[in-house]
Structure formats: structure tokens, C-alpha cells
Amino acid sequence: MNQDKLNNIIGKNIKKYRLAYKNEKITQEKLAELINVSVSLISSLESNKTKKGISINNLYKISVILNVPISKFFEENNDK
């Protein structure tokens, strides 16, 4: 799997779990604030506009905030 595809999968899963957070959507702004990153980073990850990807540290923080095992962010969902 190449880096772009991995970034795309992670970004889609961040968005999926962010929007499903405790049956209540958490905004990109709130998530960014909680993990101490810029809103543009969250936005870029979710829209697959970044080539840098995400640090494992920030992905871990997101998994803790959203209460989702970190492994879930690497799962490829074939639903369109």
C-alpha cells in the first residue's frame, strides 16, 4: 500500500469516527483544539489534501479523544 492510499484511509476514518462521536458530531475545530493542532491539519487529512500524513502521536490523541482503538483508523472500508 502506498503512502497516499494510507493517508486517504486514515483521513476517511478520522472523519467517520469524528462524525459518529457519541452519537453527536464533533467539529473539526473542536477536535483540533482537543489535540492541539490546527483546524487546517484536520481538514487536510479528512479531504486527502495533505501529502505529509499524520504523526502517530496525533493519531493516538485522536483515538483517545474519540474513544476509538487506533487500529480502526487503518481499516479500509469498501463502502462508497
PDB file of C-alpha atoms in Angstrom:
ATOM      1  CA  MET A   1       0.000   0.000   0.000  1.00  0.00           C
ATOM      2  CA  ASN A   2       1.421   3.388  -0.907  1.00  0.00           C
ATOM      3  CA  GLN A   3       1.515   6.420   1.384  1.00  0.00           C
ATOM      4  CA  ASP A   4      -1.221   8.342  -0.462  1.00  0.00           C
ATOM      5  CA  LYS A   5      -3.653   5.444  -0.144  1.00  0.00           C
ATOM      6  CA  LEU A   6      -2.841   5.034   3.552  1.00  0.00           C
ATOM      7  CA  ASN A   7      -3.334   8.771   4.179  1.00  0.00           C
ATOM      8  CA  ASN A   8      -6.676   8.563   2.375  1.00  0.00           C
ATOM      9  CA  ILE A   9      -7.861   5.621   4.502  1.00  0.00           C
ATOM     10  CA  ILE A  10      -6.784   7.293   7.746  1.00  0.00           C
ATOM     11  CA  GLY A  11      -8.399  10.599   6.765  1.00  0.00           C
ATOM     12  CA  LYS A  12     -11.710   8.970   5.855  1.00  0.00           C
ATOM     13  CA  ASN A  13     -11.727   7.079   9.133  1.00  0.00           C
ATOM     14  CA  ILE A  14     -10.953  10.188  11.178  1.00  0.00           C
ATOM     15  CA  LYS A  15     -13.955  11.880   9.581  1.00  0.00           C
ATOM     16  CA  LYS A  16     -16.166   8.810  10.035  1.00  0.00           C
ATOM     17  CA  TYR A  17     -15.410   8.457  13.740  1.00  0.00           C
ATOM     18  CA  ARG A  18     -15.460  12.217  14.355  1.00  0.00           C
ATOM     19  CA  LEU A  19     -18.966  12.460  12.927  1.00  0.00           C
ATOM     20  CA  ALA A  20     -20.116   9.412  14.922  1.00  0.00           C
ATOM     21  CA  TYR A  21     -18.635  10.666  18.210  1.00  0.00           C
ATOM     22  CA  LYS A  22     -21.046   9.703  20.990  1.00  0.00           C
ATOM     23  CA  ASN A  23     -23.948   9.982  18.533  1.00  0.00           C
ATOM     24  CA  GLU A  24     -23.120  13.667  18.288  1.00  0.00           C
ATOM     25  CA  LYS A  25     -20.877  15.251  15.684  1.00  0.00           C
ATOM     26  CA  ILE A  26     -17.665  16.773  16.966  1.00  0.00           C
ATOM     27  CA  THR A  27     -16.451  19.601  14.759  1.00  0.00           C
ATOM     28  CA  GLN A  28     -13.054  19.741  13.123  1.00  0.00           C
ATOM     29  CA  GLU A  29     -12.425  22.856  15.197  1.00  0.00           C
ATOM     30  CA  LYS A  30     -13.185  21.099  18.473  1.00  0.00           C
ATOM     31  CA  LEU A  31     -11.099  18.040  17.590  1.00  0.00           C
ATOM     32  CA  ALA A  32      -8.171  20.247  16.570  1.00  0.00           C
ATOM     33  CA  GLU A  33      -8.449  22.177  19.830  1.00  0.00           C
ATOM     34  CA  LEU A  34      -8.549  18.987  21.907  1.00  0.00           C
ATOM     35  CA  ILE A  35      -5.390  17.537  20.347  1.00  0.00           C
ATOM     36  CA  ASN A  36      -3.638  20.899  19.989  1.00  0.00           C
ATOM     37  CA  VAL A  37      -3.251  21.026  16.198  1.00  0.00           C
ATOM     38  CA  SER A  38      -4.540  23.392  13.543  1.00  0.00           C
ATOM     39  CA  VAL A  39      -8.008  23.041  12.075  1.00  0.00           C
ATOM     40  CA  SER A  40      -6.374  23.057   8.649  1.00  0.00           C
ATOM     41  CA  LEU A  41      -4.484  19.858   9.539  1.00  0.00           C
ATOM     42  CA  ILE A  42      -7.705  18.029  10.402  1.00  0.00           C
ATOM     43  CA  SER A  43      -9.385  19.404   7.292  1.00  0.00           C
ATOM     44  CA  SER A  44      -6.468  18.440   5.060  1.00  0.00           C
ATOM     45  CA  LEU A  45      -6.347  14.920   6.485  1.00  0.00           C
ATOM     46  CA  GLU A  46     -10.057  14.352   6.015  1.00  0.00           C
ATOM     47  CA  SER A  47     -10.079  15.690   2.463  1.00  0.00           C
ATOM     48  CA  ASN A  48      -6.850  13.898   1.496  1.00  0.00           C
ATOM     49  CA  LYS A  49      -5.196  17.197   0.552  1.00  0.00           C
ATOM     50  CA  THR A  50      -2.034  16.647   2.545  1.00  0.00           C
ATOM     51  CA  LYS A  51       0.950  14.643   1.404  1.00  0.00           C
ATOM     52  CA  LYS A  52       2.559  14.685   4.845  1.00  0.00           C
ATOM     53  CA  GLY A  53       0.107  12.384   6.592  1.00  0.00           C
ATOM     54  CA  ILE A  54      -0.317  12.401  10.355  1.00  0.00           C
ATOM     55  CA  SER A  55       2.085  11.667  13.171  1.00  0.00           C
ATOM     56  CA  ILE A  56       1.428   8.562  15.211  1.00  0.00           C
ATOM     57  CA  ASN A  57       1.322  10.806  18.285  1.00  0.00           C
ATOM     58  CA  ASN A  58      -1.530  12.911  16.864  1.00  0.00           C
ATOM     59  CA  LEU A  59      -3.364   9.823  15.627  1.00  0.00           C
ATOM     60  CA  TYR A  60      -3.083   8.361  19.123  1.00  0.00           C
ATOM     61  CA  LYS A  61      -4.515  11.561  20.637  1.00  0.00           C
ATOM     62  CA  ILE A  62      -7.425  11.439  18.181  1.00  0.00           C
ATOM     63  CA  SER A  63      -8.086   7.801  19.071  1.00  0.00           C
ATOM     64  CA  VAL A  64      -8.192   8.682  22.776  1.00  0.00           C
ATOM     65  CA  ILE A  65     -10.482  11.703  22.280  1.00  0.00           C
ATOM     66  CA  LEU A  66     -12.867   9.799  20.007  1.00  0.00           C
ATOM     67  CA  ASN A  67     -12.607   6.613  22.108  1.00  0.00           C
ATOM     68  CA  VAL A  68     -11.717   4.513  19.058  1.00  0.00           C
ATOM     69  CA  PRO A  69      -8.917   1.919  19.013  1.00  0.00           C
ATOM     70  CA  ILE A  70      -6.061   3.291  16.910  1.00  0.00           C
ATOM     71  CA  SER A  71      -6.165   0.206  14.689  1.00  0.00           C
ATOM     72  CA  LYS A  72      -9.628   1.248  13.443  1.00  0.00           C
ATOM     73  CA  PHE A  73      -8.083   4.207  11.603  1.00  0.00           C
ATOM     74  CA  PHE A  74      -6.156   1.799   9.354  1.00  0.00           C
ATOM     75  CA  GLU A  75      -9.172  -0.276   8.313  1.00  0.00           C
ATOM     76  CA  GLU A  76     -10.141   0.045   4.683  1.00  0.00           C
ATOM     77  CA  ASN A  77     -13.890   0.349   4.195  1.00  0.00           C
ATOM     78  CA  ASN A  78     -15.016  -0.559   0.705  1.00  0.00           C
ATOM     79  CA  ASP A  79     -18.365   1.214   1.052  1.00  0.00           C
ATOM     80  CA  LYS A  80     -18.614   4.114  -1.362  1.00  0.00           C
TER      81      LYS A  80
END
